[in-house]
PDB file of C-alpha atoms and ligand atoms in Angstrom:
ATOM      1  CA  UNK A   1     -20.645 -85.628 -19.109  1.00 94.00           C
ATOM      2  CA  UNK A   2     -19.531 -87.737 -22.072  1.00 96.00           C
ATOM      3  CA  UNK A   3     -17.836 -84.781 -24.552  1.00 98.00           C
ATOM      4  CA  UNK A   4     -16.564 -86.476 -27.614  1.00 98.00           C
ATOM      5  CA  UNK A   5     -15.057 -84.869 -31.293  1.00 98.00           C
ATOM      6  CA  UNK A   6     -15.407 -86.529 -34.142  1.00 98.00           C
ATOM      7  CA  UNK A   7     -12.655 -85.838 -36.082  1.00 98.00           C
ATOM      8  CA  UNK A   8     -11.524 -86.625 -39.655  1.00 98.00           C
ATOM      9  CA  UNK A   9     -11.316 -84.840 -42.931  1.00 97.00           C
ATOM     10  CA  UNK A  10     -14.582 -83.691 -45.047  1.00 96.00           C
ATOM     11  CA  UNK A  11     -16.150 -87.263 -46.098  1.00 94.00           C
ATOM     12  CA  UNK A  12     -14.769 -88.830 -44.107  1.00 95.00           C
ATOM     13  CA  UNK A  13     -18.354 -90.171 -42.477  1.00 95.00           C
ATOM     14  CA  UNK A  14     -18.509 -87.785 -39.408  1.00 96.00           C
ATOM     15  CA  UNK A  15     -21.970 -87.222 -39.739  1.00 95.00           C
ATOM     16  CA  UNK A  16     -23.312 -90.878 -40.293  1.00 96.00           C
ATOM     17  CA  UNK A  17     -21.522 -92.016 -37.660  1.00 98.00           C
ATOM     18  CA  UNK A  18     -22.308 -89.541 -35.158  1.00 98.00           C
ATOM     19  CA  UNK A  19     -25.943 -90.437 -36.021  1.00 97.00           C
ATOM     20  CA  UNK A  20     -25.207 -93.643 -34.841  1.00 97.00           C
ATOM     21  CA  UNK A  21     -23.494 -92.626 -31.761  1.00 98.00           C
ATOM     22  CA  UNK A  22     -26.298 -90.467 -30.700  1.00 96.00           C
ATOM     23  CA  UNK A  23     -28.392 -93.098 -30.594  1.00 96.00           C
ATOM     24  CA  UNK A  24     -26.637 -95.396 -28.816  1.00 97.00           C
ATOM     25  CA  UNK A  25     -24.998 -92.794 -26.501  1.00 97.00           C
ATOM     26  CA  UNK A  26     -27.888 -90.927 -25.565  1.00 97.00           C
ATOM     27  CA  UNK A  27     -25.738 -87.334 -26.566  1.00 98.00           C
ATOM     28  CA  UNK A  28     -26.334 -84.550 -28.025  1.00 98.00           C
ATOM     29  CA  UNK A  29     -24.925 -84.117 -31.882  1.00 98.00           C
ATOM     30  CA  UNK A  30     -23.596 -80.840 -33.084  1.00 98.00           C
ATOM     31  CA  UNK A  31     -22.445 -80.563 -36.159  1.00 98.00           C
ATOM     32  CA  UNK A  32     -21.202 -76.901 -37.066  1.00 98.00           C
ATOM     33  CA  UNK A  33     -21.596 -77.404 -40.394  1.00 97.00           C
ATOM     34  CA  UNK A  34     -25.167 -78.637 -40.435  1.00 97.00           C
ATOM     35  CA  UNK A  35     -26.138 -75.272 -37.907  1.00 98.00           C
ATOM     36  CA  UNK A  36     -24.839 -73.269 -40.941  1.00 98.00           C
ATOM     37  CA  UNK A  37     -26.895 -74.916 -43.584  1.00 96.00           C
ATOM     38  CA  UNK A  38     -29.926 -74.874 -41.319  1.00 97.00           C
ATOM     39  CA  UNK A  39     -29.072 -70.765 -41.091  1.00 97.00           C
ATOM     40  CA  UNK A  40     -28.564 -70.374 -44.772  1.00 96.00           C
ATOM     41  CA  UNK A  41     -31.904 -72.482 -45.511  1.00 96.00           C
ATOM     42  CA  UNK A  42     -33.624 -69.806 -43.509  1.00 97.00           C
ATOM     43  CA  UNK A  43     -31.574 -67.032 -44.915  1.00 97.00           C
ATOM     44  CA  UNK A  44     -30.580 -65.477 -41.757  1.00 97.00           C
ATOM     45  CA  UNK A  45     -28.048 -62.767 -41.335  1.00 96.00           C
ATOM     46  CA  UNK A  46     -25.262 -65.548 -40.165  1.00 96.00           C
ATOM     47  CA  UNK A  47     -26.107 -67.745 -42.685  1.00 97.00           C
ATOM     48  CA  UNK A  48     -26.198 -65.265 -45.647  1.00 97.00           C
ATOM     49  CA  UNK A  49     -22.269 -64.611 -43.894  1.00 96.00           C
ATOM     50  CA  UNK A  50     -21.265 -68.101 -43.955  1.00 97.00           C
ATOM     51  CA  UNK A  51     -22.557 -68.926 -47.314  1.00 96.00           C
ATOM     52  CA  UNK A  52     -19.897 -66.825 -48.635  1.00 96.00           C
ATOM     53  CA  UNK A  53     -17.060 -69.282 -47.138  1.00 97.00           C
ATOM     54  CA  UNK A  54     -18.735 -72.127 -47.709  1.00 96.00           C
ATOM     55  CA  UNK A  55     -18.946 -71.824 -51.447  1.00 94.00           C
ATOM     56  CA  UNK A  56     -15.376 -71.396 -51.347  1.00 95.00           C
ATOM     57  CA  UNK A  57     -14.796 -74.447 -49.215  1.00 95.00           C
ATOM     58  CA  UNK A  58     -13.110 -71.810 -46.575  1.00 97.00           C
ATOM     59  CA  UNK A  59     -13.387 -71.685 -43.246  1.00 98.00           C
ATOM     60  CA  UNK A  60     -16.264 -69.683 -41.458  1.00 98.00           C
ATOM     61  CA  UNK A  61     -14.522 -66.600 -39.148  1.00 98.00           C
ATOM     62  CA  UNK A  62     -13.794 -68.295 -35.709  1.00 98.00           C
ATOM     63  CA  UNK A  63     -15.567 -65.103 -33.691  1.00 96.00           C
ATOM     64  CA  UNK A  64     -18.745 -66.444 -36.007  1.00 97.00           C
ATOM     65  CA  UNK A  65     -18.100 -69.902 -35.636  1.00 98.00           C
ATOM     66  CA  UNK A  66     -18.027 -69.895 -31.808  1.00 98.00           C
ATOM     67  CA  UNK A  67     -20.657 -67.631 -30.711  1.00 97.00           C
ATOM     68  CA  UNK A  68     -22.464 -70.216 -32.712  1.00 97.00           C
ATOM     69  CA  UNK A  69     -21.587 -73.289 -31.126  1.00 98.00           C
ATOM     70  CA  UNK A  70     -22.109 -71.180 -27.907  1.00 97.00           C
ATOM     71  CA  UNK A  71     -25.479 -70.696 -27.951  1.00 97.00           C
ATOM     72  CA  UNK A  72     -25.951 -74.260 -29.168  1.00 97.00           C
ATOM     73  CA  UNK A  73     -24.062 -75.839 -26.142  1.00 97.00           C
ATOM     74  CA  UNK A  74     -26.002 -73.395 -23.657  1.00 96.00           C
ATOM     75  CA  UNK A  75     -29.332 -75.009 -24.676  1.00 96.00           C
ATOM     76  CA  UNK A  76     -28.503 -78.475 -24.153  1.00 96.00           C
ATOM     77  CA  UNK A  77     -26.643 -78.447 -20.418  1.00 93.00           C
ATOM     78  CA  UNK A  78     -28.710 -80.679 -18.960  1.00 94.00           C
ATOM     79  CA  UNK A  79     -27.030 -83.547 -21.310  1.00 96.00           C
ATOM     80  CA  UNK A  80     -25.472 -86.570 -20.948  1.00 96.00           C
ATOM     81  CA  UNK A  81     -22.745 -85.430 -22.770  1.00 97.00           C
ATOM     82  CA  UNK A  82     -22.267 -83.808 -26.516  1.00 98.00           C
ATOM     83  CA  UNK A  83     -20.574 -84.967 -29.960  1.00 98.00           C
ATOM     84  CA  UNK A  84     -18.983 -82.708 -31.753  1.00 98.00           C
ATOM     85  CA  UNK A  85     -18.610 -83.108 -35.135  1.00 98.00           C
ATOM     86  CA  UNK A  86     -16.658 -80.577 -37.624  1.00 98.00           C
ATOM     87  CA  UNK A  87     -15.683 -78.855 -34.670  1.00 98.00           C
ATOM     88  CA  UNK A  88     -13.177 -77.652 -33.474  1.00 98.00           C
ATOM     89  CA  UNK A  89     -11.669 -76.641 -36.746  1.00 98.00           C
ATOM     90  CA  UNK A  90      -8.689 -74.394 -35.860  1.00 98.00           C
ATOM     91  CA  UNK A  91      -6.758 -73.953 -32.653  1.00 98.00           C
ATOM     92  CA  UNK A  92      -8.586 -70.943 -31.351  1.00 98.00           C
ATOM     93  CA  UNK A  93     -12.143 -72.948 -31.900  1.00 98.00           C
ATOM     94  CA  UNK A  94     -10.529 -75.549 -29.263  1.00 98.00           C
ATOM     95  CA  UNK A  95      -8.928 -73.143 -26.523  1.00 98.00           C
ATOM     96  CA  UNK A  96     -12.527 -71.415 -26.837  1.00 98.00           C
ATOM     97  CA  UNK A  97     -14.500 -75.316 -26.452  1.00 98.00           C
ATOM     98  CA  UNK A  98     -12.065 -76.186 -23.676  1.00 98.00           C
ATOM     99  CA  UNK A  99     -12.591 -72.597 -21.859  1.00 98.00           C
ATOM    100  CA  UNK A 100     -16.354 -73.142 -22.225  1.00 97.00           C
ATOM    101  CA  UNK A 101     -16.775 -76.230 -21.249  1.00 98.00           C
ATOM    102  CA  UNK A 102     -14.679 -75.964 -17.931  1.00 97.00           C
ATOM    103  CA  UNK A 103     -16.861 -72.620 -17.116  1.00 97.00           C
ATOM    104  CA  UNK A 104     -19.758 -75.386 -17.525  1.00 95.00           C
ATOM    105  CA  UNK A 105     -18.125 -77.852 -14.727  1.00 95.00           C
ATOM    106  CA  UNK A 106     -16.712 -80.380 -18.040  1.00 97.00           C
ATOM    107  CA  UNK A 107     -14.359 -80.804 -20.490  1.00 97.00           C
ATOM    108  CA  UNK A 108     -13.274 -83.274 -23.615  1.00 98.00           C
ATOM    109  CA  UNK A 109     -13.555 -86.883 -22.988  1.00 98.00           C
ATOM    110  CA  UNK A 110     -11.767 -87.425 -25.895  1.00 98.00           C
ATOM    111  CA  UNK A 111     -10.957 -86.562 -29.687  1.00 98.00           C
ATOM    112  CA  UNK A 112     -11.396 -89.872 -32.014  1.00 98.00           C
ATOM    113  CA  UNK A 113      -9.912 -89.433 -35.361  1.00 98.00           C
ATOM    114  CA  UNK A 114     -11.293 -91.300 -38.708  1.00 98.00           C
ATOM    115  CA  UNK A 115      -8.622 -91.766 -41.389  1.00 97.00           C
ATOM    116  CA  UNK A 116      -9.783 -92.001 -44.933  1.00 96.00           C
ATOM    117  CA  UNK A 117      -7.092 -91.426 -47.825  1.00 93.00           C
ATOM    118  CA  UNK A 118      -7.876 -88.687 -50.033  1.00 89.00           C
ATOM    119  CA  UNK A 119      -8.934 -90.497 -52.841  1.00 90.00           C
ATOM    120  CA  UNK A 120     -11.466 -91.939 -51.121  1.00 92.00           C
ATOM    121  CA  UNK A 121     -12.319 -88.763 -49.912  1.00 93.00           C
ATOM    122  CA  UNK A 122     -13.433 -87.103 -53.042  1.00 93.00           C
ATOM    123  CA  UNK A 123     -15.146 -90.445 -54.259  1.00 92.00           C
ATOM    124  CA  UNK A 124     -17.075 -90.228 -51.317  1.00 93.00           C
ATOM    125  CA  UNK A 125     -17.985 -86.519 -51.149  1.00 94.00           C
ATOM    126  CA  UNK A 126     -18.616 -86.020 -55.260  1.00 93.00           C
ATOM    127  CA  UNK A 127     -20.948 -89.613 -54.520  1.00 93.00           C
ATOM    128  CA  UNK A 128     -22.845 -87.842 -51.422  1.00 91.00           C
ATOM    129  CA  UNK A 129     -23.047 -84.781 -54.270  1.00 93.00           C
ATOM    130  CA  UNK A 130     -25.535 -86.725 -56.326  1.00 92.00           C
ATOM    131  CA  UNK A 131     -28.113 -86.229 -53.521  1.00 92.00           C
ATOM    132  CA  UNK A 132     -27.041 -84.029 -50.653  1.00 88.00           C
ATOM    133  CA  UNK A 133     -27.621 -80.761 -52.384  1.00 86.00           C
ATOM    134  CA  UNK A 134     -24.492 -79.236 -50.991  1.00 89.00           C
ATOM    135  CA  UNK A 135     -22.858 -76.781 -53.757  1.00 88.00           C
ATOM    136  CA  UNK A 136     -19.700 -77.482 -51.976  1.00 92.00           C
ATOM    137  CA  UNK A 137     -20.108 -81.263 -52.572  1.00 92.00           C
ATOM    138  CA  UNK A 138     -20.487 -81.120 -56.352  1.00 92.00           C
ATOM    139  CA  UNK A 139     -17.230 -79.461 -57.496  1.00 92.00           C
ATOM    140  CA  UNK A 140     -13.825 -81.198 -57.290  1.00 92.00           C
ATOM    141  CA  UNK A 141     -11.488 -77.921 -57.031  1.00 93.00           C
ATOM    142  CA  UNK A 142     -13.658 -77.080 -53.813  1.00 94.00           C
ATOM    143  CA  UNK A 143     -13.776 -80.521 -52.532  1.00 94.00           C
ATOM    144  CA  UNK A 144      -9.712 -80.255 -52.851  1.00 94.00           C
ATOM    145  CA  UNK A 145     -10.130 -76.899 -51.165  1.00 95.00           C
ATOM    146  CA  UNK A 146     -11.567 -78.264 -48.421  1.00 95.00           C
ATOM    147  CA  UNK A 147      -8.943 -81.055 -47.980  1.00 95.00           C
ATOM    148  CA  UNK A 148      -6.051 -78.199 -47.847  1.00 96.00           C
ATOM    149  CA  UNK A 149      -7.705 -76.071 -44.939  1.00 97.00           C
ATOM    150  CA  UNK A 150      -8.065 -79.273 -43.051  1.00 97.00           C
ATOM    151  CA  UNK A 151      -4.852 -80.158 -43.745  1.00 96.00           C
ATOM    152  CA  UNK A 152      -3.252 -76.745 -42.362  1.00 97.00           C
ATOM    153  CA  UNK A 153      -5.926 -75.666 -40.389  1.00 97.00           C
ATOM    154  CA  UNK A 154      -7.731 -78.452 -38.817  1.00 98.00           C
ATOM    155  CA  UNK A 155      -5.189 -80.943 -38.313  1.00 97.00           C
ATOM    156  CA  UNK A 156      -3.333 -79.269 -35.925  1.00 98.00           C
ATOM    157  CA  UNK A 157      -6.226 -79.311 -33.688  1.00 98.00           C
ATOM    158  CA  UNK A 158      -5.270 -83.250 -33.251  1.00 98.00           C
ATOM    159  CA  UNK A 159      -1.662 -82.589 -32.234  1.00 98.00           C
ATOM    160  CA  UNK A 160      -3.278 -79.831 -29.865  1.00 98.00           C
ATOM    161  CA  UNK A 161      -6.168 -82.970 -28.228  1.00 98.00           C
ATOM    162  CA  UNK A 162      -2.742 -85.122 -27.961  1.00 98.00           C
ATOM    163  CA  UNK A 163      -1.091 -83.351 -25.432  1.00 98.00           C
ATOM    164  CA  UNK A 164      -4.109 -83.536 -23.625  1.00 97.00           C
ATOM    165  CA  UNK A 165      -3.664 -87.988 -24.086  1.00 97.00           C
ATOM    166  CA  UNK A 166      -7.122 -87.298 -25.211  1.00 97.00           C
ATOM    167  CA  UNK A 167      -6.992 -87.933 -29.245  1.00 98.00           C
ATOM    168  CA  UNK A 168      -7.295 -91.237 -30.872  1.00 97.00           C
ATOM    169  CA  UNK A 169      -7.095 -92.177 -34.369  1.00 98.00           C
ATOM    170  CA  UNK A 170      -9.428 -95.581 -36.478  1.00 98.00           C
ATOM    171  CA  UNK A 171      -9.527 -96.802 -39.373  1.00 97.00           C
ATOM    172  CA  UNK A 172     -12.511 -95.118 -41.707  1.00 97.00           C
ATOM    173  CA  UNK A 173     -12.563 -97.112 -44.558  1.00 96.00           C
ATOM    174  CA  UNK A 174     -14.963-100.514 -44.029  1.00 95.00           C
ATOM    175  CA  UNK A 175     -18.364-100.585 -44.243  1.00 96.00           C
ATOM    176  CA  UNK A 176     -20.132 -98.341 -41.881  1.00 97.00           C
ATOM    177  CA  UNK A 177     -21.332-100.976 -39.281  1.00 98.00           C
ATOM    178  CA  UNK A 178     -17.005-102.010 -38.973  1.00 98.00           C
ATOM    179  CA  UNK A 179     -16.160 -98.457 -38.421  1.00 98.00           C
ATOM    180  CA  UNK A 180     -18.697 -98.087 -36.171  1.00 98.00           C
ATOM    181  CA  UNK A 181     -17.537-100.807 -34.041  1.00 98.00           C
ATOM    182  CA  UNK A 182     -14.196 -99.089 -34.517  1.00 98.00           C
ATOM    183  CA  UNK A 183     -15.594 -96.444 -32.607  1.00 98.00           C
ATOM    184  CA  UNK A 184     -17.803 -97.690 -30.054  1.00 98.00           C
ATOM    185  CA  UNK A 185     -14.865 -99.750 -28.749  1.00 98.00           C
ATOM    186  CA  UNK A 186     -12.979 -96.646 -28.661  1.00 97.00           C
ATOM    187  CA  UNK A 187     -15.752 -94.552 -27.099  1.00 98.00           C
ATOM    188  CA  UNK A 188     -16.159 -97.262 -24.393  1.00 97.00           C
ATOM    189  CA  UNK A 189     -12.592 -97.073 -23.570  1.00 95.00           C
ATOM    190  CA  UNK A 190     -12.807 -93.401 -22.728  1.00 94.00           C
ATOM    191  CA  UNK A 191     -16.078 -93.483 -20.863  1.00 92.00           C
ATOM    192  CA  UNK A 192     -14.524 -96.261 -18.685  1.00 91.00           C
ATOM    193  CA  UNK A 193     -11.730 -94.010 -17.641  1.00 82.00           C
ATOM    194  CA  UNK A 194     -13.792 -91.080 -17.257  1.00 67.00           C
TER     195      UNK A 194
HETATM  196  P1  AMP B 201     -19.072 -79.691 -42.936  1.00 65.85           P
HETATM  197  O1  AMP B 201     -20.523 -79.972 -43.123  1.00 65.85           O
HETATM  198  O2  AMP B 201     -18.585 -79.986 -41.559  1.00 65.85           O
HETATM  199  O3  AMP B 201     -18.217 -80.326 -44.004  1.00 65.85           O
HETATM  200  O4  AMP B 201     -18.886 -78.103 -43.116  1.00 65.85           O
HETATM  201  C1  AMP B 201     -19.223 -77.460 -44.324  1.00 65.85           C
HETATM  202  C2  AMP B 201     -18.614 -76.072 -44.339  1.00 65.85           C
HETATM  203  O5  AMP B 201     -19.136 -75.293 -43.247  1.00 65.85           O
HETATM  204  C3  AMP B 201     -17.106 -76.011 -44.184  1.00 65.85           C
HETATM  205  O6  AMP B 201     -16.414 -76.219 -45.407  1.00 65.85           O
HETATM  206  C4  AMP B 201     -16.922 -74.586 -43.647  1.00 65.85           C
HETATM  207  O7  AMP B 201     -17.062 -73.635 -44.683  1.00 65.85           O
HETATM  208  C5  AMP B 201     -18.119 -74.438 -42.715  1.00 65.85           C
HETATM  209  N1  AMP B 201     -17.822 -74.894 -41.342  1.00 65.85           N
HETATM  210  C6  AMP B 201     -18.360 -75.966 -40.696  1.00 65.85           C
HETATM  211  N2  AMP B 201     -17.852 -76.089 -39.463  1.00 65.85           N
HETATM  212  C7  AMP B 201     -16.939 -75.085 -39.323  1.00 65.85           C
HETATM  213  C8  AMP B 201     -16.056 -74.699 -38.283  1.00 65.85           C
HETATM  214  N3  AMP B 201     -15.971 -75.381 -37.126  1.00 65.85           N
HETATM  215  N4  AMP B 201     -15.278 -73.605 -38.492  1.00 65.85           N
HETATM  216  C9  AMP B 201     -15.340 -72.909 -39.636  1.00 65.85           C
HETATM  217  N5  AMP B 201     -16.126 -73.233 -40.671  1.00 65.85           N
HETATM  218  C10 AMP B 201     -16.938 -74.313 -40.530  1.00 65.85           C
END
């Protein structure tokens, strides 16, 4: 299997490029934070639970988050591979993705990091604000919550993939056809040593 993670701050275009890759992959996309909004559309017992994080621009609990992405992962093992995009998010979340993907026979391919300042990030997410709906995406204090958790939180999880040789950083700002080339020529790289 092909197992990639997106990586890169909040805005940083995770989610319209994995759309992309998708399609020319042939993977699966899951994106933690879209399963969560699709829960808390549906007012379901997890999403009524991570609504109350997400406002804050927190972190969802890691026993929540996982058992998640568990039973997402489980549906889809006849794959070609999976992206993974907004997770891992903390340490734990990888160890728990490595552990369950080697149960499953696979692993990471390989982390590829996008790097956006972070003025460009809140340009970006107050912009997607205007018409994504997302509470989270329309306040600046949030928005600069979010940064700080990835900061501490999330960035470590790189450090964690490079010891591994397996994380790789591009350039994110361009328009979205340059980054994606960005990526596709580092994607191609790792499937060719795979
Ligand atoms: P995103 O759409 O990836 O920006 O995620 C939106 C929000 O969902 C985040 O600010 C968190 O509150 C929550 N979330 C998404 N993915 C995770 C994760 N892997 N771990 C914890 N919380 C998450």
């Amino acid at each position: 299997m092909l197992n990639l993670i997106l990586f890169g701050p909040p805005g940083s275009g995770k989610g319209t490029q994995a759309d992309k890759l998708v399609a020319k992959y042939d993977l699966i996309h899951i994106s933690t934070g879209d399963l969560f909004r699709y829960e808390m559309k549906n007012d379901t017992e997890l999403g009524k639970r991570a609504k109350e994080y997400m406002a804050k621009g927190e972190l969802v609990p890691d026993e929540v988050t996982i058992g998640m992405l568990k039973n997402r992962v489980d549906q889809s093992l006849d794959a070609k591979g999976f992206i993974f995009d907004g997770f891992p998010r903390t340490i734990p979340q990888a160890e728990a993705l490595d552990t369950l993907l080697s149960e499953r026979g696979t692993g990471i391919s390989g982390l590829i990091a996008l790097h956006v300042t972070d003025d460009e990030i809140i340009d970006r997410i107050l912009s997607r604000g205007k018409t994504s709906g997302r509470a989270d995406d329309n306040d600046t204090e949030i928005i600069k919550n979010r940064i700080l958790v990835y900061r501490g939180e999330t960035e470590p999880v790189y450090n964690y993939y490079e010891t591994q040789d397996k994380s790789q950083t591009v350039n994110g700002l361009g328009t979205i056809d340059e980054i994606f080339d960005r990526l596709c020529a580092e994607i191609d790289a790792v499937a060719a040593g795979a």
